[in-house]
Each structure stands twice: as structure tokens, then as C-alpha cells.
Coordinates of N, CA and C in Angstrom, one line a residue:
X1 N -44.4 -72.9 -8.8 CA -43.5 -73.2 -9.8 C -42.8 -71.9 -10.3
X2 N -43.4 -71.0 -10.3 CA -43.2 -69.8 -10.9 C -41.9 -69.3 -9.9
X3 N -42.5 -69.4 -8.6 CA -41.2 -68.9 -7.5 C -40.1 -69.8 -7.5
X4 N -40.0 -71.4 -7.7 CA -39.3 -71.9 -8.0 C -38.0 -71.6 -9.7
X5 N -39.0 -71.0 -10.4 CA -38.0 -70.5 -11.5 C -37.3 -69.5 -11.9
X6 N -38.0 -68.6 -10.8 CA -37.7 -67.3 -10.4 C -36.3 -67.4 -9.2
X7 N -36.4 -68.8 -8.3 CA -35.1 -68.7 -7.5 C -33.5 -69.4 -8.4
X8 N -33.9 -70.1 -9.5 CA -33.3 -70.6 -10.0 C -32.5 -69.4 -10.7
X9 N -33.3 -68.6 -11.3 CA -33.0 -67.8 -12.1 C -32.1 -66.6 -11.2
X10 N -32.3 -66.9 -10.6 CA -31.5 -65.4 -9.0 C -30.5 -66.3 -8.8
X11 N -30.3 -67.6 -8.5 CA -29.0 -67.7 -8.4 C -27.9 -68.1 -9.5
X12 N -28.7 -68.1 -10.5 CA -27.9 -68.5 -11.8 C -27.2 -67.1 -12.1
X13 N -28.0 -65.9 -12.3 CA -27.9 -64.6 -12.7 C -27.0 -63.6 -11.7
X14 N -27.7 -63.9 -10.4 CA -27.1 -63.1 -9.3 C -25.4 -62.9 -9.5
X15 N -25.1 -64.3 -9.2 CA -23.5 -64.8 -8.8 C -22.9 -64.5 -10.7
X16 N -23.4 -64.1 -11.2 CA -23.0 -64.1 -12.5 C -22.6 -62.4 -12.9
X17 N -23.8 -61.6 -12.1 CA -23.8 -60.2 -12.1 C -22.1 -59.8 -11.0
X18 N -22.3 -60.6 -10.0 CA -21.3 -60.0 -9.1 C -19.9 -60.7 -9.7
X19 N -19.8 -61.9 -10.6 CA -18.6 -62.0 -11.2 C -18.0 -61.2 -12.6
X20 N -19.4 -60.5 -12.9 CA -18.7 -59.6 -13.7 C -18.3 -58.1 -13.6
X21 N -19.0 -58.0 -12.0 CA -18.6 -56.8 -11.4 C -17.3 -57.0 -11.0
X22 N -16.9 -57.6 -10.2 CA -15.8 -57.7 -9.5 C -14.6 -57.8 -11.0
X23 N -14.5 -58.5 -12.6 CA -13.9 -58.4 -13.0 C -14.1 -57.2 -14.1
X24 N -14.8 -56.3 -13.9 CA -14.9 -54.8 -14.4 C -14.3 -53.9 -13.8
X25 N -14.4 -54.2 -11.8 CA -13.7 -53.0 -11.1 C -12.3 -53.9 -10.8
X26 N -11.5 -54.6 -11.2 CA -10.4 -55.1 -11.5 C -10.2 -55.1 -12.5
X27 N -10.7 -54.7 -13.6 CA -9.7 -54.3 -15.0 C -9.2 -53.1 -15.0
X28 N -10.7 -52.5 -14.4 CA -10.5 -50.6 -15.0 C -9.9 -50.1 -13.2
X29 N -8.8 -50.1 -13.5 CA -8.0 -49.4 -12.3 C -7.8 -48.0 -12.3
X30 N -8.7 -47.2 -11.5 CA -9.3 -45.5 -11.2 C -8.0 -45.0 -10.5
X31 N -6.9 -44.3 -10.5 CA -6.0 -44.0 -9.1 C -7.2 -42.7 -8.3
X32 N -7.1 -43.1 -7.3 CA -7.9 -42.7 -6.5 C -7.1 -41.5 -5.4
X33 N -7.7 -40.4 -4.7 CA -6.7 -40.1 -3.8 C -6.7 -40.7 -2.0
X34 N -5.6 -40.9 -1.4 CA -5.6 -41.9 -0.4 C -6.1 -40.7 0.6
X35 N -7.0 -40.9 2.3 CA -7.0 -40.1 2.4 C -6.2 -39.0 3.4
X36 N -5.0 -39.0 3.4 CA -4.1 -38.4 3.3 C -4.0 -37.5 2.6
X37 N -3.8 -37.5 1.3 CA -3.6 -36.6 -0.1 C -5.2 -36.0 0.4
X38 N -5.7 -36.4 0.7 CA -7.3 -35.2 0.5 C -7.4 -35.1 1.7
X39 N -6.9 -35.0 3.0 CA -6.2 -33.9 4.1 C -5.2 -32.8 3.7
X40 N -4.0 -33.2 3.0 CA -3.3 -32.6 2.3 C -3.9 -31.2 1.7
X41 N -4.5 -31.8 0.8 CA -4.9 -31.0 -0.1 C -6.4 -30.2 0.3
X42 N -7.3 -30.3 1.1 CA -7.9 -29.7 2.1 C -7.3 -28.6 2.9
X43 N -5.9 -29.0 3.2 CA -4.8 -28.0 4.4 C -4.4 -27.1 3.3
X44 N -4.4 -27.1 2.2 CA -3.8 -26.1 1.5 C -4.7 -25.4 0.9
X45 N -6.0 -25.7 0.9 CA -7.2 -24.9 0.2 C -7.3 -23.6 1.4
X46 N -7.5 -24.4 2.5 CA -7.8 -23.8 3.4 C -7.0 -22.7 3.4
X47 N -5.7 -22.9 3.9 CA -4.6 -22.2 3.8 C -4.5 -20.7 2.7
X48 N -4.9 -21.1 1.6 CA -5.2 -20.4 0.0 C -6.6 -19.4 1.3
X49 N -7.5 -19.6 1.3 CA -8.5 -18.9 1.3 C -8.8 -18.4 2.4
X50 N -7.4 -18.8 3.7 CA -7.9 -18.0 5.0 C -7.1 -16.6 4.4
X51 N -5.7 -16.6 4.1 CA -4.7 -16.0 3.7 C -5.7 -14.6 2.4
X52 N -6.3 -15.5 1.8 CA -6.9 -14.0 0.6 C -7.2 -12.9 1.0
X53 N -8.3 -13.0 2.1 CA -8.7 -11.3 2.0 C -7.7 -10.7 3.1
X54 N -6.7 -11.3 3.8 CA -5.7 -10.2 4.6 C -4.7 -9.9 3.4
X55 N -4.7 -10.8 1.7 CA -4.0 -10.3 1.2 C -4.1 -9.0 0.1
X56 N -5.6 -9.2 -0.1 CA -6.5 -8.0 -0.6 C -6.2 -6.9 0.6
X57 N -6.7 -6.9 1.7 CA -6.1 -5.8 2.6 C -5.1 -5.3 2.5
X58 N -3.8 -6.0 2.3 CA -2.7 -5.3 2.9 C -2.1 -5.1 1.3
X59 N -2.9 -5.3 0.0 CA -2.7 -4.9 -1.4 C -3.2 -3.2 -1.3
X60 N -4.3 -3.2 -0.9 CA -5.3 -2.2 -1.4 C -4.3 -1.2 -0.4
X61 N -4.2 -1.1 1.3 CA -3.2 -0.4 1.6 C -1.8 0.3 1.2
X62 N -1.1 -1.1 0.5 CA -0.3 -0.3 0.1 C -0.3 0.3 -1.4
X63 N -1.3 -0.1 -2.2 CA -1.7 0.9 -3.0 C -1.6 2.4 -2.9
X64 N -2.5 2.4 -2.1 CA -2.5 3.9 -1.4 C -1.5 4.6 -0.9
X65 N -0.6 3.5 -0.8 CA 0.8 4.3 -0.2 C 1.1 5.1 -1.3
X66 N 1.3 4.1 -2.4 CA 2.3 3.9 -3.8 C 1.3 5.2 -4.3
X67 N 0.5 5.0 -4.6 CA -0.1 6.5 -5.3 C -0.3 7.6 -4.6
X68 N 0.1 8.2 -3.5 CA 0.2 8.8 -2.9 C 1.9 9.2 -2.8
X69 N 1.8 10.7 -3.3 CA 3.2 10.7 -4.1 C 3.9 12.1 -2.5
X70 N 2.9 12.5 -1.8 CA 3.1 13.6 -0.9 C 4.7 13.5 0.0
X71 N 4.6 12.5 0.4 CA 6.2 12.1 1.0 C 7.3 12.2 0.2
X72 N 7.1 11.8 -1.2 CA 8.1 12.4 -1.8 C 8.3 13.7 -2.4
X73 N 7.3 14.4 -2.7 CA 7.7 15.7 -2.9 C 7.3 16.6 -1.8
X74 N 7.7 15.9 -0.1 CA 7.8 16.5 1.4 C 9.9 16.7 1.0
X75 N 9.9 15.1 0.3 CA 11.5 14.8 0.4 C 12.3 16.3 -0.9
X76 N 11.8 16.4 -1.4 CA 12.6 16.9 -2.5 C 12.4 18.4 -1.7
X77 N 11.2 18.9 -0.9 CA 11.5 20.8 -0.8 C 12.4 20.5 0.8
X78 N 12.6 19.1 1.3 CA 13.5 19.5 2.1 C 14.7 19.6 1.7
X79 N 15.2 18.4 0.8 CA 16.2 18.4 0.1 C 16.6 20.5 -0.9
X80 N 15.8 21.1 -1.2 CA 15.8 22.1 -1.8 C 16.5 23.2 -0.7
X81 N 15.3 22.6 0.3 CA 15.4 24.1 1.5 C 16.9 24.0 2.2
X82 N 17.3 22.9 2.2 CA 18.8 22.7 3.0 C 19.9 22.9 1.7
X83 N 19.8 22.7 0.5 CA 20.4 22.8 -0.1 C 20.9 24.5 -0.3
X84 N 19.3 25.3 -0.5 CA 19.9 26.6 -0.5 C 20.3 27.4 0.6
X85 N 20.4 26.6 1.7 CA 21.1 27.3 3.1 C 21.9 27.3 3.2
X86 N 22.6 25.9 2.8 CA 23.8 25.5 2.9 C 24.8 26.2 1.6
X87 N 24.6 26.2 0.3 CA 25.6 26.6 -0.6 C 25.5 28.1 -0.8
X88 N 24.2 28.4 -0.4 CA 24.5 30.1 -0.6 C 24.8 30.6 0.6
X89 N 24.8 30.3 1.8 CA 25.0 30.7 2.8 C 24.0 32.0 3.0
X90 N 22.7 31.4 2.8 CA 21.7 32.1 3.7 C 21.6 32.6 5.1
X91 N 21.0 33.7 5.4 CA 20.4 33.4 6.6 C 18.7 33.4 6.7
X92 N 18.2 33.0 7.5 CA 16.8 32.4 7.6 C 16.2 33.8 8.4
X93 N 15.4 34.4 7.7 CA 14.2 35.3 8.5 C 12.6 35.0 8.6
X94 N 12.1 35.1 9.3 CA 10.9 34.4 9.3 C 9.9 36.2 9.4
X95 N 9.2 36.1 8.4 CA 8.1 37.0 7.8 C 6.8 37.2 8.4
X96 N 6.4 36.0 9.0 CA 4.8 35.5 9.0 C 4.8 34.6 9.5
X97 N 3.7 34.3 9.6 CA 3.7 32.6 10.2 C 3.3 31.7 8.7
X98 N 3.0 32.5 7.7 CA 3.7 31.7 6.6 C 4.1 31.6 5.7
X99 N 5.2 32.5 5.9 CA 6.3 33.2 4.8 C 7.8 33.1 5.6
X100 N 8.8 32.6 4.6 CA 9.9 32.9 5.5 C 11.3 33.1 4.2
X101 N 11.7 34.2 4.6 CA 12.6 34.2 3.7 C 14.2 33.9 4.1
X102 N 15.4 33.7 3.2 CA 16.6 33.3 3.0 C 17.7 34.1 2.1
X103 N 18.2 34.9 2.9 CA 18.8 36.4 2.1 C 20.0 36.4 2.4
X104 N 21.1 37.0 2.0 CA 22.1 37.5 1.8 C 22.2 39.2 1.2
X105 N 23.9 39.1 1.6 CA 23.7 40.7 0.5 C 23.4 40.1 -0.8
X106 N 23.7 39.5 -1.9 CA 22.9 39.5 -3.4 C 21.8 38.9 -4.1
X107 N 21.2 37.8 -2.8 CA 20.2 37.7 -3.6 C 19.1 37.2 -2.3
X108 N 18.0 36.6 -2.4 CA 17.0 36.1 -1.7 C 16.4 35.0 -2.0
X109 N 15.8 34.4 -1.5 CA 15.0 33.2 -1.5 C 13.9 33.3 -0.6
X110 N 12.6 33.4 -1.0 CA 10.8 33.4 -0.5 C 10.1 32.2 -0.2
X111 N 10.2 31.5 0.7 CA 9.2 30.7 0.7 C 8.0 30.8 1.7
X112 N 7.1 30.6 0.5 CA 5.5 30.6 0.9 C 4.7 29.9 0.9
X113 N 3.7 29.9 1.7 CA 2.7 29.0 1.9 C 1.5 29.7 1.7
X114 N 0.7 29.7 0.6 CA -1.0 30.0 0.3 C -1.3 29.2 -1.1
X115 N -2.9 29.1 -1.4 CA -3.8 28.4 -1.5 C -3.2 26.9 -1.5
X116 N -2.8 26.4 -0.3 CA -2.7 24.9 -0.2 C -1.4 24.5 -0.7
X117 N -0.8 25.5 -1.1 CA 1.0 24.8 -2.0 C 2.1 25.6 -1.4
X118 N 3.3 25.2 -1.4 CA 4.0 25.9 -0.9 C 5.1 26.3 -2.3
X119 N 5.5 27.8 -2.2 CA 6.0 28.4 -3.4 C 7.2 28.7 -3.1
X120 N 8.4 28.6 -3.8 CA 9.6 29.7 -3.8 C 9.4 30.4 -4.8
X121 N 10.3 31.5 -4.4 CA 10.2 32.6 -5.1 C 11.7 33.0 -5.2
X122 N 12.4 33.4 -5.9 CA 14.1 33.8 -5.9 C 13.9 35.6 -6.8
X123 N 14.4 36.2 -5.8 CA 14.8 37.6 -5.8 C 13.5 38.1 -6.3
X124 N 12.6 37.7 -5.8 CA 11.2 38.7 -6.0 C 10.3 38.1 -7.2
X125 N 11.1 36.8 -8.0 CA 10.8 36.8 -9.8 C 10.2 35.3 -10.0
X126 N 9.6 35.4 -10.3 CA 8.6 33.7 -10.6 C 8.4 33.1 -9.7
X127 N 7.4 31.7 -9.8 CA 7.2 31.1 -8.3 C 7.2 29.3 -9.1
X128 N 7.9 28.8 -7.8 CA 8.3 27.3 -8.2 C 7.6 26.6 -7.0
X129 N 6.6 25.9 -7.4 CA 6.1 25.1 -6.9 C 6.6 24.2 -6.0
X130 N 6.7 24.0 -5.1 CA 7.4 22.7 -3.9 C 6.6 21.7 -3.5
X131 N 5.6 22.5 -2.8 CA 4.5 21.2 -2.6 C 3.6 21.7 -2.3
X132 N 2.5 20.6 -2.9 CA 1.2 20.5 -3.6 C 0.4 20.0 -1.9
X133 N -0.9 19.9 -2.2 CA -1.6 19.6 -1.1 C -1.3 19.4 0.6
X134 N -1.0 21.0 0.7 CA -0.7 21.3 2.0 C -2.0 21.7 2.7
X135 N -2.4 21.5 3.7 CA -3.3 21.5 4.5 C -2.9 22.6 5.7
X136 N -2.1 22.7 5.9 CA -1.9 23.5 7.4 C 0.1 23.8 7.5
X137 N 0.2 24.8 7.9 CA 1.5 24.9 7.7 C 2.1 26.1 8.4
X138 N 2.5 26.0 9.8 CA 2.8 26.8 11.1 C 4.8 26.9 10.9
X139 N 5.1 28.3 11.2 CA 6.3 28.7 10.8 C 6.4 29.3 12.6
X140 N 7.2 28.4 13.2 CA 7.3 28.9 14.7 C 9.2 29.4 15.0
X141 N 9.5 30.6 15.4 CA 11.0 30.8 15.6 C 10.5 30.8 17.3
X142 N 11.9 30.1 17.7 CA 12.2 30.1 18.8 C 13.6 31.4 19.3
X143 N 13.3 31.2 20.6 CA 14.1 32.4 20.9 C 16.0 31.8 20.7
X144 N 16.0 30.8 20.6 CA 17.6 30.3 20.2 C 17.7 30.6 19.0
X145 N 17.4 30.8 17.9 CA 17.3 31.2 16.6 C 17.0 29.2 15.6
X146 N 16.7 29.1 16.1 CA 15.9 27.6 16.0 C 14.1 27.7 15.5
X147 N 14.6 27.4 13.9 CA 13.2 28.3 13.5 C 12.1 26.9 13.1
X148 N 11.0 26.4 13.4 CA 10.4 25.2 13.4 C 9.1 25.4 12.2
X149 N 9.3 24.2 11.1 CA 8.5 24.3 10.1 C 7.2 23.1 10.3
X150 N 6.3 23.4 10.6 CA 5.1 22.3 10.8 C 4.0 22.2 9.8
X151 N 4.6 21.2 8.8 CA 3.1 20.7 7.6 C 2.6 19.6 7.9
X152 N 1.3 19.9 7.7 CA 0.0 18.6 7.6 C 0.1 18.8 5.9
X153 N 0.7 17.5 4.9 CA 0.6 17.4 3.7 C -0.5 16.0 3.5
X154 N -1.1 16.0 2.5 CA -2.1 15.2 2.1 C -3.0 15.1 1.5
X155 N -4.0 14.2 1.3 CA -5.4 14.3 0.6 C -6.5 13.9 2.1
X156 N -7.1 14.2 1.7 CA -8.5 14.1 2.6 C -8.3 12.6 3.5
X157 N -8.1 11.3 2.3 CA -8.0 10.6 3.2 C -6.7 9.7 3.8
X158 N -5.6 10.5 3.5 CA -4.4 10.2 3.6 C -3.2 11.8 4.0
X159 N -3.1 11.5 5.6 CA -2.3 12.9 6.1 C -1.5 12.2 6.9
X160 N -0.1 13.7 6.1 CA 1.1 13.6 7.2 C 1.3 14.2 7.3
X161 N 1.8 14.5 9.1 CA 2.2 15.9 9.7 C 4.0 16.1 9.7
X162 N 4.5 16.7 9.4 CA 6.0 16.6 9.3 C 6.0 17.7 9.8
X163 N 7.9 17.7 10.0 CA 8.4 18.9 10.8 C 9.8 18.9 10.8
X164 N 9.6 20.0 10.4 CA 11.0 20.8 10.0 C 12.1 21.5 10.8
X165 N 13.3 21.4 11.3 CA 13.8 22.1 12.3 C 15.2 22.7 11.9
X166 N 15.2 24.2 11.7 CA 16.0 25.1 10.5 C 17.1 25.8 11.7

């Protein structure tokens, strides 16, 4: 009797449970994503996170460009050195292998290379800085009168060799 009122009771209740399911998940309408939209949107995560760390790479590199200022004050003592060749009408004598000066009859111009910087000097009298963290810096004249300037400029972990041809 007991299992008889217990089946009664399962199918009175059952079919009553599932009619009010079905009219709970038909009222409350969820938008869902189709799954398309969540391929989609998987292809672009991915995308996001393969792309990061070559973008952190190629940030942090050119950081180092950007604060690394040696190329431009490589650009200004060439711009300097051609400038006083050209309007004073120097001529170029080479001193040392690294010293080279730029004279006329009235005046001179010195440029040098020691402790790591390279200096001008005008008619013997004060020294103007050109550039800072030189490493190595070979003053070669050739027998054409083709005089060859060779700097390693940089920091420890950032070098450029450049070259000069006067």
C-alpha cells in the first residue's frame, strides 16, 4: 500500500515538477553565446596572448634604442667636424693615432680622444665635449690624403662601431 501511494504520488508530482520546469526555463530567457561567438571569441584571446610576449620583446628593445642617446651625439660631432672643414677651410693633420688637428694660418682646431670622450679644443683654449662613451677610437691616414676615423661608441651593453672618412 505504501508503494502504491508512493507511485501515485511520483506521478502526480513528477509531471508537475517538469511542467514547472519547462515554464521557468521559458519565461526567464538567458541570451546565451552560439557556438560560433565562443570560437570567435577563443580566436581572439588566443590571438591577444600569442602576440604579448613578442610584444614585450620588441618594447623592451626598442627602449634601449630610445635611451641610448650615442648615435645621436655620433650625429652632431660629425655634423661639427664637417662643418669646421668646410667654412673655415681647414686643412686636416693627423698628430697621433688619437689626436688630429685642423689649421690654417689664424686659427686651429684639436680634436682628441682620451679618458673615453672625445674633446675639441680651438686655438689651444678650452675643451668641448663631442662624445661621451667612446670605447676605442683609431685615426688611420692613408697615403691619398684620405684620413679614416674609427669609433666603437657605447655602453657595455649596447656598441657601435662607426667610421669616418675625411
Amino acid at each position: 500500500m505504501i508503494n502504491f501511494k508512493l507511485k501515485c504520488l511520483n506521478k502526480q508530482f513528477v509531471f508537475q515538477i517538469g511542467q514547472k520546469r519547462k515554464t521557468i526555463v521559458l519565461r526567464n530567457r538567458i541570451q546565451g553565446f552560439t557556438f560560433i561567438e565562443m570560437i570567435f571569441a577563443l580566436l581572439i584571446t588566443i590571438v591577444i596572448l600569442t602576440s604579448l610576449p613578442l610584444t614585450i620583446k620588441l618594447v623592451s628593445h626598442y627602449k634601449a634604442l630610445a635611451n641610448e642617446n650615442s648615435s645621436i651625439e655620433f650625429e652632431f660631432f660629425h655634423r661639427d667636424l664637417i662643418r669646421d672643414i668646410n667654412q673655415n677651410n681647414l686643412k686636416l693633420f693627423v698628430k697621433n693615432n688619437h689626436t688630429f688637428i685642423l689649421r690654417n694660418n689664424e686659427s686651429g682646431v684639436e680634436y682628441t680622444f682620451k679618458n673615453n670622450k672625445v674633446y675639441k679644443q680651438i686655438n689651444g683654449k678650452g675643451n668641448v665635449t663631442l662624445l661621451n662613451q667612446v670605447i676605442v677610437e683609431k685615426i688611420i691616414k692613408s697615403n691619398d690624403n684620405i684620413i679614416k676615423i674609427i669609433l666603437k661608441v657605447g655602453n657595455p651593453n649596447y656598441k657601435q662601431i662607426k667610421t669616418l672618412y675625411l
